[in-house]
Coordinates of C-alpha atoms (C1' of nucleotides) in Angstrom, one line a residue:
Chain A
X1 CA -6.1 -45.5 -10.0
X2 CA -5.6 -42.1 -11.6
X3 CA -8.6 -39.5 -10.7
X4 CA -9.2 -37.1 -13.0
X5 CA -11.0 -34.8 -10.4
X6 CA -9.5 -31.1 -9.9
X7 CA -7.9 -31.6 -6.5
X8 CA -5.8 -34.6 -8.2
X9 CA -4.7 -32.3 -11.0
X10 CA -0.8 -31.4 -10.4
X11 CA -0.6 -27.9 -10.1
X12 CA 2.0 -25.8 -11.5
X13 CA 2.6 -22.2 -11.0
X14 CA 4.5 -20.1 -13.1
X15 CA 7.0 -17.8 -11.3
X16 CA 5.5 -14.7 -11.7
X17 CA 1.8 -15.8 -10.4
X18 CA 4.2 -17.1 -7.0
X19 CA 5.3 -13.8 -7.0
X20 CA 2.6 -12.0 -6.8
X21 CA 1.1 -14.6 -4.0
X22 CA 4.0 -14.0 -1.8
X23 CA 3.7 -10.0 -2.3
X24 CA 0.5 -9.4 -2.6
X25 CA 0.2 -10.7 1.9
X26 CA 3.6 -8.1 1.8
X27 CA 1.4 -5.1 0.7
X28 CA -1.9 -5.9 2.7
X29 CA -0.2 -5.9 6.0
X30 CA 2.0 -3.1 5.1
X31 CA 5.4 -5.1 5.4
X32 CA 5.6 -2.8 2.0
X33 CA 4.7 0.8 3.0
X34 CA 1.8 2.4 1.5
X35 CA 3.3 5.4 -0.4
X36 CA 6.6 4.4 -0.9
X37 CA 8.0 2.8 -4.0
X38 CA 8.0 -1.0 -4.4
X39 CA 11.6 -2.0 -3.9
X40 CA 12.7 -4.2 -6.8
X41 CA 15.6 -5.0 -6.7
X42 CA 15.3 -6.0 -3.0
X43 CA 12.4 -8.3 -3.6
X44 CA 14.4 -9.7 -6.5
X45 CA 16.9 -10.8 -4.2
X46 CA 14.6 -11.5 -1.1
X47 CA 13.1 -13.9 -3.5
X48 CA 15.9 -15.2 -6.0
X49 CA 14.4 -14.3 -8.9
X50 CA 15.5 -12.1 -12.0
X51 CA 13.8 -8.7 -12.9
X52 CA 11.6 -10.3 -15.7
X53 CA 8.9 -12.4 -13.4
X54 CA 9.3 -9.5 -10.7
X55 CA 8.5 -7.0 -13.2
X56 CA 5.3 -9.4 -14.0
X57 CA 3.8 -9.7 -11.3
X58 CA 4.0 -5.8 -10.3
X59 CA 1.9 -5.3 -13.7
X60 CA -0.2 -8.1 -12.4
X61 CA -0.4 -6.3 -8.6
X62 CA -1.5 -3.2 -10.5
X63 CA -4.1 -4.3 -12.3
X64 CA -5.6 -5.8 -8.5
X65 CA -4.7 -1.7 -7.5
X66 CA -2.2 -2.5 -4.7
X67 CA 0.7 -0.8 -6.7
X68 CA 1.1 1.9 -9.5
X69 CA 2.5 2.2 -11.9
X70 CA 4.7 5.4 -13.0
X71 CA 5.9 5.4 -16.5
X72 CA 10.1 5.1 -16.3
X73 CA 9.8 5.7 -12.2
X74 CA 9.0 2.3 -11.5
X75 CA 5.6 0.8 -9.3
X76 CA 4.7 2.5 -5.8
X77 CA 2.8 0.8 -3.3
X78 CA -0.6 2.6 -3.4
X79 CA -2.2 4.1 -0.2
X80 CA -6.1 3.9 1.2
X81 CA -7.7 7.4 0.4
X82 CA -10.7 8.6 1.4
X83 CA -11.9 8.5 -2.1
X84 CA -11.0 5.1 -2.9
X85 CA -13.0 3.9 1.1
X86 CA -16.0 5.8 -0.5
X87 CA -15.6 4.0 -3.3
X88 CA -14.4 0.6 -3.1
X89 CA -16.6 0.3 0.3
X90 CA -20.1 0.5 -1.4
X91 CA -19.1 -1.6 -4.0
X92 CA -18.1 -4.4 -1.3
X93 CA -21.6 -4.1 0.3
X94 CA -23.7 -4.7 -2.5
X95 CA -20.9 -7.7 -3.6
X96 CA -21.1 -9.2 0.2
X97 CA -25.2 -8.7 0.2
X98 CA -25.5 -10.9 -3.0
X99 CA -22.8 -13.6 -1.5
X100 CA -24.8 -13.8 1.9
X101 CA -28.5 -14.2 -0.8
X102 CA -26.1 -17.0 -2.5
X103 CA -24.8 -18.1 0.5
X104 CA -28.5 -18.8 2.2
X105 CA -29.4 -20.7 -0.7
X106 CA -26.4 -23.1 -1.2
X107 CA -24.5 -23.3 2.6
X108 CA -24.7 -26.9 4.1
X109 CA -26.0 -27.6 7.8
X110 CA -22.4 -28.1 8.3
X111 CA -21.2 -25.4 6.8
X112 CA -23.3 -23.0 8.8
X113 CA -22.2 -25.0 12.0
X114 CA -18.5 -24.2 11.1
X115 CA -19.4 -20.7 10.7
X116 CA -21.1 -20.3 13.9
X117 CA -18.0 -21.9 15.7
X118 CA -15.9 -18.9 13.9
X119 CA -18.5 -17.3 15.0
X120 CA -18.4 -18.1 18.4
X121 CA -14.3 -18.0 18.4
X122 CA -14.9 -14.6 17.1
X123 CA -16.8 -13.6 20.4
X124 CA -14.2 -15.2 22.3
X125 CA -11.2 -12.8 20.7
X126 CA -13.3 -9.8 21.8
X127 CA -14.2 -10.9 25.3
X128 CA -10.5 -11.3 25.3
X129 CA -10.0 -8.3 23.7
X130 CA -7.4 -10.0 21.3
X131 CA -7.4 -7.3 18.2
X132 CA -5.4 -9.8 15.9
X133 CA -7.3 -13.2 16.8
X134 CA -10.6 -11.1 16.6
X135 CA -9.5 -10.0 12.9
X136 CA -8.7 -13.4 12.0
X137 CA -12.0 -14.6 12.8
X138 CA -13.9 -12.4 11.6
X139 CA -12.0 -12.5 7.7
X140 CA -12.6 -16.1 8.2
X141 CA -16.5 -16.1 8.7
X142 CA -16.6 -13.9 5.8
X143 CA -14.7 -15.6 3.7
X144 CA -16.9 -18.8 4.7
X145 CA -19.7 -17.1 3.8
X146 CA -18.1 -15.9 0.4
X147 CA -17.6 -19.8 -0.1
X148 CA -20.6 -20.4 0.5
X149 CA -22.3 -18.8 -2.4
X150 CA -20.3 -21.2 -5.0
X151 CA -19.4 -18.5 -6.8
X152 CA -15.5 -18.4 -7.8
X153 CA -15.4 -15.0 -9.5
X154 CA -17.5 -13.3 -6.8
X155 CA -14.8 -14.8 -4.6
X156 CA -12.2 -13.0 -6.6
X157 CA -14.0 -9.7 -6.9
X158 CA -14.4 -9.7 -3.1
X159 CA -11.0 -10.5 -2.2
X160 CA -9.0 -8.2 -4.6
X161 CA -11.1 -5.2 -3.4
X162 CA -11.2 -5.8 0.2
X163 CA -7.0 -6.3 0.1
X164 CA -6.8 -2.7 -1.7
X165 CA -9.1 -2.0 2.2
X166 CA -7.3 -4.2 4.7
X167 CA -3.8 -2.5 4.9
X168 CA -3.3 -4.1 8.3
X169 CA -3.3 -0.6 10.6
X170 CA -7.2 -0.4 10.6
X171 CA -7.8 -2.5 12.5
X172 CA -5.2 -1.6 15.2
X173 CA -7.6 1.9 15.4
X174 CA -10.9 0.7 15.8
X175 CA -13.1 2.2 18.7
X176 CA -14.3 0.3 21.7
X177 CA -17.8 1.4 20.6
X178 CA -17.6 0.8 17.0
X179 CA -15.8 -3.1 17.9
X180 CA -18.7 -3.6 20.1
X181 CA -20.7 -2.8 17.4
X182 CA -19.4 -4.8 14.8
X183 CA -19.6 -7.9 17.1
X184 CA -23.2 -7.3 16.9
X185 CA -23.5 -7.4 13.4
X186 CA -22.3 -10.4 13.3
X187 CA -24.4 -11.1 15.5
X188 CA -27.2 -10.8 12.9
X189 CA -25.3 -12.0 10.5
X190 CA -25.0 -15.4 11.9
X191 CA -28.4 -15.4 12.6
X192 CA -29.9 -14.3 9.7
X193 CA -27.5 -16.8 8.2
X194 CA -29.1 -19.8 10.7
X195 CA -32.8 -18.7 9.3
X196 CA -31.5 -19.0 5.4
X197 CA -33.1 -15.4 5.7
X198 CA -31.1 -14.4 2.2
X199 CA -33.0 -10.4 2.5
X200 CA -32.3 -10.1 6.1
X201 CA -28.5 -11.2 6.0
X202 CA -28.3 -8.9 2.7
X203 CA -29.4 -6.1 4.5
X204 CA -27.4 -6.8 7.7
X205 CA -23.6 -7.1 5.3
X206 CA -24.4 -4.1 3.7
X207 CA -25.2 -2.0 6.9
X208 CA -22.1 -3.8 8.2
X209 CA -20.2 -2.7 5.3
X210 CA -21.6 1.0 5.6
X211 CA -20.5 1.2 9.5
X212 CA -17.2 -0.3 8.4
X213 CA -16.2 2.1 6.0
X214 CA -17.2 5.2 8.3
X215 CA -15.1 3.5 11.0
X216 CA -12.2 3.3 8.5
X217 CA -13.1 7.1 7.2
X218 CA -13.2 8.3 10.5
X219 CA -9.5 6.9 11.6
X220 CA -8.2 8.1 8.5
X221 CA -9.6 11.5 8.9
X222 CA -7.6 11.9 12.1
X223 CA -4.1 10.2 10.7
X224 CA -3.2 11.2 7.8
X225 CA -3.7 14.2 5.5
X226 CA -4.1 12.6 1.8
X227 CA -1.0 12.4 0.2
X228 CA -1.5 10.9 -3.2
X229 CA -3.8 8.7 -5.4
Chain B
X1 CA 0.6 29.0 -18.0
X2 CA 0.8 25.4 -17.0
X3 CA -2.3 24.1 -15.4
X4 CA -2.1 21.0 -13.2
X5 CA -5.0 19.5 -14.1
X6 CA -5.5 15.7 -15.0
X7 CA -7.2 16.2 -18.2
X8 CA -3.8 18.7 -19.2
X9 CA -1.1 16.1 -17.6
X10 CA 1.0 14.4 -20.4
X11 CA -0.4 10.8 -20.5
X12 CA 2.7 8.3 -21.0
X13 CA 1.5 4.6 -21.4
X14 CA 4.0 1.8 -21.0
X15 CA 4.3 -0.3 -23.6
X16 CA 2.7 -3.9 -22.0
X17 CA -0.3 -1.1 -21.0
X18 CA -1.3 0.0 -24.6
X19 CA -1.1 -3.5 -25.5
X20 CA -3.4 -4.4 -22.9
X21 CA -5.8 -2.2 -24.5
X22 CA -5.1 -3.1 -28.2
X23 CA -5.4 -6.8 -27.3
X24 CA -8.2 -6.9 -25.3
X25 CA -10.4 -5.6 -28.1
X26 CA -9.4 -8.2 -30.1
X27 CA -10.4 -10.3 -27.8
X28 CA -14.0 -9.1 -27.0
X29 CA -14.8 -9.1 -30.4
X30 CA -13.6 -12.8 -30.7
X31 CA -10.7 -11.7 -33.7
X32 CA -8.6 -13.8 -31.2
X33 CA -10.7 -16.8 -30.9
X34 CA -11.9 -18.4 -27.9
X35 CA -10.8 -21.5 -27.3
X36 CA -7.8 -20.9 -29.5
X37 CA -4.0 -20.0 -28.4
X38 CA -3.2 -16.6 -28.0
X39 CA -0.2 -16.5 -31.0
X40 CA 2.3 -14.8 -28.8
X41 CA 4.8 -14.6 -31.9
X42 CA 2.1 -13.1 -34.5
X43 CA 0.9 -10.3 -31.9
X44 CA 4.7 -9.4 -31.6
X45 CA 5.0 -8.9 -34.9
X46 CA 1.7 -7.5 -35.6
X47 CA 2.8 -4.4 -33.2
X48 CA 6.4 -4.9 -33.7
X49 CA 7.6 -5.4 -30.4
X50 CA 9.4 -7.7 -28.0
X51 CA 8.5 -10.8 -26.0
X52 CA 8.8 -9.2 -22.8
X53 CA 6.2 -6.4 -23.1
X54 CA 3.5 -8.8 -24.6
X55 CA 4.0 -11.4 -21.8
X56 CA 3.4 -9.0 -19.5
X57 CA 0.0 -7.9 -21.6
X58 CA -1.0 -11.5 -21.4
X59 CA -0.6 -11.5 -17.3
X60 CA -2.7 -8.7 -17.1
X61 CA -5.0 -9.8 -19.1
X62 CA -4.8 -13.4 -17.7
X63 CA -5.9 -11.4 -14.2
X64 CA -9.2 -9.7 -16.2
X65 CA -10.0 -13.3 -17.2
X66 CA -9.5 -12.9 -21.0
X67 CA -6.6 -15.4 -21.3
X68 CA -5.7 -18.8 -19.6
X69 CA -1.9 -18.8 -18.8
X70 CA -1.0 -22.8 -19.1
X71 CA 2.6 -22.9 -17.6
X72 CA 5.3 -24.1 -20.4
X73 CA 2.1 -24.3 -22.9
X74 CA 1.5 -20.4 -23.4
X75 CA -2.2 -18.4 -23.5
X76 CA -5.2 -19.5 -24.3
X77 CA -8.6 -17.5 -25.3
X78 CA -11.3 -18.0 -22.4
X79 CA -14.0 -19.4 -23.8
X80 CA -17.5 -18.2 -22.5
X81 CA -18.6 -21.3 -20.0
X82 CA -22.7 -21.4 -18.7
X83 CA -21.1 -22.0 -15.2
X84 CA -19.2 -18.6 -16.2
X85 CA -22.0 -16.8 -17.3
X86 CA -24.5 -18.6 -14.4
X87 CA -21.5 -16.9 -12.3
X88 CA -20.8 -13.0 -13.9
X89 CA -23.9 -12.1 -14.4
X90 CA -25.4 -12.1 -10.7
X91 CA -22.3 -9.7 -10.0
X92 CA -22.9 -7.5 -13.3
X93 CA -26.8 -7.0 -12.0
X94 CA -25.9 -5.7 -8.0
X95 CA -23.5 -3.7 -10.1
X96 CA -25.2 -1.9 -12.3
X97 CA -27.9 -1.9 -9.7
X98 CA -25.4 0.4 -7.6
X99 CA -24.9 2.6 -10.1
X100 CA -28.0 2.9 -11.4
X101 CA -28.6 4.0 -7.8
X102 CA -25.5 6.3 -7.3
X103 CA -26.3 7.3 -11.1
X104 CA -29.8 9.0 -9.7
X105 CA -28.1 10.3 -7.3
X106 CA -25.2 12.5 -9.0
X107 CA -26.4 12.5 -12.9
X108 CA -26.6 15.9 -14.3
X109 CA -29.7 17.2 -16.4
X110 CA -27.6 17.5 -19.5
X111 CA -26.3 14.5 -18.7
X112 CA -29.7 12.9 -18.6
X113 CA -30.8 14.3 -21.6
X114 CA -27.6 13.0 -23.4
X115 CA -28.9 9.7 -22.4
X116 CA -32.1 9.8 -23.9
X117 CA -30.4 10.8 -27.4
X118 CA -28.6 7.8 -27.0
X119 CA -31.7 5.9 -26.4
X120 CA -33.7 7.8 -29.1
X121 CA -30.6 6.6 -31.2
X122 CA -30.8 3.1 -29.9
X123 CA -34.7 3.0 -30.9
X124 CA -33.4 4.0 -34.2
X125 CA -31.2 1.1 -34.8
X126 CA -34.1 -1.4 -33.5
X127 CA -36.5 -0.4 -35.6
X128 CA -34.0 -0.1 -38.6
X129 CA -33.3 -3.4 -37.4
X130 CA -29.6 -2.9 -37.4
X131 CA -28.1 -4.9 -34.7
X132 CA -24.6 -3.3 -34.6
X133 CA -25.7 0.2 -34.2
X134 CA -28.1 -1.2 -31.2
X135 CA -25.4 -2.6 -29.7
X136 CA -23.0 -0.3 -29.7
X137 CA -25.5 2.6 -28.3
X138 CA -26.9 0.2 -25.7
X139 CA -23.4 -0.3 -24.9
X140 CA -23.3 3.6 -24.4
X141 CA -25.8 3.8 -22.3
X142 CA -25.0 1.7 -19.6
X143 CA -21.5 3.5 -19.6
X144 CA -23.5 6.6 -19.7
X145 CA -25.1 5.3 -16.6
X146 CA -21.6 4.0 -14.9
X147 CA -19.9 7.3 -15.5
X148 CA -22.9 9.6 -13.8
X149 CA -22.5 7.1 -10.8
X150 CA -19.3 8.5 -10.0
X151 CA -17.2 5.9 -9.0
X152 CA -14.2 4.6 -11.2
X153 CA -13.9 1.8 -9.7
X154 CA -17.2 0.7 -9.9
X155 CA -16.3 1.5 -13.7
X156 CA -14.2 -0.6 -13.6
X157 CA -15.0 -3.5 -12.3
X158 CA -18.2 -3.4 -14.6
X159 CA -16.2 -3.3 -17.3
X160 CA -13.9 -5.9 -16.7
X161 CA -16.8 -8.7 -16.1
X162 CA -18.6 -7.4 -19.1
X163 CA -15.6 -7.7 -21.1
X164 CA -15.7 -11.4 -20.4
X165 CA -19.8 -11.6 -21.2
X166 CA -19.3 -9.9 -24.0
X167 CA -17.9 -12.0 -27.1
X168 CA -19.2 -10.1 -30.0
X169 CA -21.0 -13.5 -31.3
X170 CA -24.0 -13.4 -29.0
X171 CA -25.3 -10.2 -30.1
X172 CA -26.0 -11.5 -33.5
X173 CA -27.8 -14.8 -32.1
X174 CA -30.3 -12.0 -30.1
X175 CA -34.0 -13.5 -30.6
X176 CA -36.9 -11.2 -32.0
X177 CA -38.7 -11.9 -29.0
X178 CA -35.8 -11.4 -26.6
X179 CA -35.1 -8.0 -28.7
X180 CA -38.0 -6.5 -28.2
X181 CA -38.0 -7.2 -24.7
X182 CA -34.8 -5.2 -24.4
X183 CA -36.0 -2.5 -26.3
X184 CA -39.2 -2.2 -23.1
X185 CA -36.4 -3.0 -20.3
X186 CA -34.6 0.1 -21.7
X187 CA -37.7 2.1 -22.0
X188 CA -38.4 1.6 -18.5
X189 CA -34.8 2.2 -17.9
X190 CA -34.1 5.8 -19.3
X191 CA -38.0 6.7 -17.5
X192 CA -37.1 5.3 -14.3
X193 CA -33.6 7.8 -14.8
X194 CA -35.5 10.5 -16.0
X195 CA -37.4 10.4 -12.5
X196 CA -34.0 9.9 -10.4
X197 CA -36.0 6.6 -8.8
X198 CA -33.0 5.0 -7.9
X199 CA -34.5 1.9 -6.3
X200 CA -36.8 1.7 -9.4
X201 CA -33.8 2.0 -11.8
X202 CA -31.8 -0.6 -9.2
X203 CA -35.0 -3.0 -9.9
X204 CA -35.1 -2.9 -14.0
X205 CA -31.4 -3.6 -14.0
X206 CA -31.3 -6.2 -12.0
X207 CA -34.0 -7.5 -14.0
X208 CA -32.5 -6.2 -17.3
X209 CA -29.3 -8.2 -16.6
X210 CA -30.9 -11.6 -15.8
X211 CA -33.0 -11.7 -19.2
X212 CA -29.3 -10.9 -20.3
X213 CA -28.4 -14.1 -18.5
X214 CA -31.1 -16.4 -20.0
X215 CA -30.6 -15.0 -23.6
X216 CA -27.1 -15.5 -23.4
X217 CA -27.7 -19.2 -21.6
X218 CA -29.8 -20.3 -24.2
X219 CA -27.8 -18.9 -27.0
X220 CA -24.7 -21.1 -25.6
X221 CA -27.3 -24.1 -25.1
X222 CA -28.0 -24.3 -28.6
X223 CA -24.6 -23.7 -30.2
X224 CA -21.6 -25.5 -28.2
X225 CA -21.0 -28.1 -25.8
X226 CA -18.6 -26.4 -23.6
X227 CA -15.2 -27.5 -24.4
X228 CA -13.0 -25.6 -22.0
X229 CA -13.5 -22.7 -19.5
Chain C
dA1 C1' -1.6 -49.8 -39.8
dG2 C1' -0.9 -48.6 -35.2
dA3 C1' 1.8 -48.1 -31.2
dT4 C1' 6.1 -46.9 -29.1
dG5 C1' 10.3 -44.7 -28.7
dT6 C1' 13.8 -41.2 -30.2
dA7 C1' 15.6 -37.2 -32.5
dA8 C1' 14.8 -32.5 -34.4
dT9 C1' 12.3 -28.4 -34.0
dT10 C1' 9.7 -25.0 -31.9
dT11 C1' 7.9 -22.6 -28.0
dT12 C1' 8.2 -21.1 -23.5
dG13 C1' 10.1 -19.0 -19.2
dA14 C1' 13.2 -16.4 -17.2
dA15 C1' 18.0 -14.4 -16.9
dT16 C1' 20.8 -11.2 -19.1
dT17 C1' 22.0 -7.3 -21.7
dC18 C1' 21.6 -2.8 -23.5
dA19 C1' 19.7 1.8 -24.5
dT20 C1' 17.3 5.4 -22.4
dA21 C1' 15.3 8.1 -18.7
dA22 C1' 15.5 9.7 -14.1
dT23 C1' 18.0 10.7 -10.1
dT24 C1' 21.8 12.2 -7.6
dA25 C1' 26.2 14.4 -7.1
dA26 C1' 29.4 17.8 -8.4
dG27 C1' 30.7 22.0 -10.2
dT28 C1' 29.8 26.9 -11.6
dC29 C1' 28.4 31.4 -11.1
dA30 C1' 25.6 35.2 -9.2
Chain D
dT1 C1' 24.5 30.5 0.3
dG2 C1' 21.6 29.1 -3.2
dA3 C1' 20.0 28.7 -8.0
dC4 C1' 21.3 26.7 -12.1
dT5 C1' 24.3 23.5 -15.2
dT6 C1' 26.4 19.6 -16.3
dA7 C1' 28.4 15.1 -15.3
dA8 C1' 28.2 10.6 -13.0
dT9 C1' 25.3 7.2 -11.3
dT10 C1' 21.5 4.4 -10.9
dA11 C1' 17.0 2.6 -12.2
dT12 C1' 13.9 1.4 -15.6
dG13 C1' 11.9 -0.5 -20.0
dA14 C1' 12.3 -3.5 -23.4
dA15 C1' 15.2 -6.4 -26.6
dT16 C1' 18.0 -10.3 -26.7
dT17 C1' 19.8 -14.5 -25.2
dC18 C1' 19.8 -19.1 -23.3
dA19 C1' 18.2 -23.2 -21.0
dA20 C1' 14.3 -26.1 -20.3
dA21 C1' 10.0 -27.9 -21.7
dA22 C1' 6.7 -29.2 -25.1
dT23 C1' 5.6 -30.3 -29.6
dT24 C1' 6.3 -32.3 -33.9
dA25 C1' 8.6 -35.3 -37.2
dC26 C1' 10.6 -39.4 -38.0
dA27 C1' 12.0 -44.2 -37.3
dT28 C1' 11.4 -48.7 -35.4
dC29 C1' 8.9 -52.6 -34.1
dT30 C1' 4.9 -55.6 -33.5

DNA sequence: AGATGTAATTTTGAATTCATAATTAAGTCA
DNA sequence: TGACTTAATTATGAATTCAAAATTACATCT
């Protein structure tokens, strides 16, 4: 018996849209520099694809801001500047408050019981002070959250922002102090999230999202000297 | 002399970029209508150029939501779904609420004051009951608004959902009631800026945006069954 | 007529080609 | 040596081409 529910539905991609799936992970984990230009014809090849869909899904990446674009120079990956944190950062924190107000409303007993075992994995990646395992967690728990809220294009919104934030090195310079600090956060977060207190857990993301962004300020401050964008 | 200044450096637009933003027009005020195919071959000729630049238009534009990319069946129109509205609008309100907030913060006196002519002018068009004219300075002032709060991204973004709100149709099926509601939003609006009360300006937003919501969720109620996101 | 199958046509997706712009390399002269 | 030209090379942008898929038109059969 044929379903005609949207998980049945055969899904086809077009080339271009695969493209920009496989690339996008490349950019946000800096397997393609920040700064440097987007190499083409490499990917083309890495990828067995013509220049047509490539060239697609760059225009597509720049739209999301994780390449530019230069007129007859071709597409640069785009670096994190201390402008963009200040700006991209606040916008995240009001985004993340109103999933978390969603999220209280709409999350499942269960769900909240899968969050608090991220939650609790979480801890255990810091006791163990396991940097990528603690990341991993932590993306997951907001991304359950995000779920949470039932709301598709918030979803969207959240992600493409927060990939133009998560070029992968941050997280590699975070300070014992500011880790410990996060952890407690969440923390709140999962509590607040356990009481369906929608104001409290609003409140906690965005103060989460303001210490975030200073912690990411502050490592860039002492790395790099702005180059560009 | 040559100054290095943005607003003196030669702006060169690729070609699927100033499509982008000749298309997308068309689409927000529903010439291309929704629902309908996007005719790939007509737009081509229309601005007498090749496939490749206009496919690459529609990816970008697929990505701000405006078209529907169907593989092997071509772009379609988004239509304007409740669920999408029921969706958007949340966002647009913490939105605007952050830069009414960040627009207190940074907006100039003149700036300000340019803002009330625009809402003197909006008054104007109300009472002359001319709809167009309304829209387009209410439409001015929010960007007014966007642009004091300093933050481009937050621009943006903005933009980009409201683009998808903002099919010309539902401004002409505004009720009296609803209208003069909007007119008294927008007072307390330009007071509440006048004052630099962010969190006062945050509130009437928010609030502004969810009347928004229900006007534009009954309009849709009483004219089509949805067909098709 | 209505359903089913097949051929013709059109549209789409993606590779290829080609003109132009940018970059690099080589040459010239102070 | 180093600044400035000019030529060769490469990369980019966009038109064209071509194969595959979808749609339409037509024919056949019940």
């Amino acid at each position: 018996m044929m379903e005609k529910t949207e998980a049945n539905m055969i899904e086809r991609k077009s080339l271009h849209l695969e493209l920009v799936e496989r690339i996008r992970p490349l950019i946000i984990d800096s397997q393609l520099v920040p700064g440097r230009k987007v190499p083409e014809k490499d990917l083309c090849e890495r990828f067995q694809v013509s220049r047509t869909p490539m060239r697609e899904a760059l225009k597509v990446l720049a739209s999301e801001g994780l390449v530019r674009l230069e007129p007859n120079r071709g597409a640069w990956v785009t670096t994190v500047t201390t402008n963009e944190v200040k700006e991209v950062f606040p916008i995240l924190g009001v985004l993340e408050a109103l999933s978390g107000e969603l999220a209280c409303k709409y999350i499942t007993d269960a769900e909240i019981r899968e969050v608090r075992a991220l939650h609790e994995d979480m801890l255990q990646s810091y006791r163990a002070r396991d940097l990528a395992a603690y990341f991993e967690s932590n993306q997951k728990i907001h991304r359950a959250i995000l779920l949470a809220a039932r709301n598709d294009t918030l979803t969207k919104s959240c992600q493409t922002l927060s990939a133009r934030m998560q070029r992968a090195r941050y997280i590699a310079n975070m300070s014992e102090e500011r880790w410990a600090n996060a952890v407690s956060e969440h923390e709140q977060i999962i509590k607040t999230l356990e009481a369906r207190d929608g104001q409290s857990l609003s409140a906690v993301l965005v103060e989460h999202m303001k210490n975030k962004q200073d912690s990411v300020l502050r490592w860039l401050s002492t790395t790099q000297t702005d180059q560009e964008l």
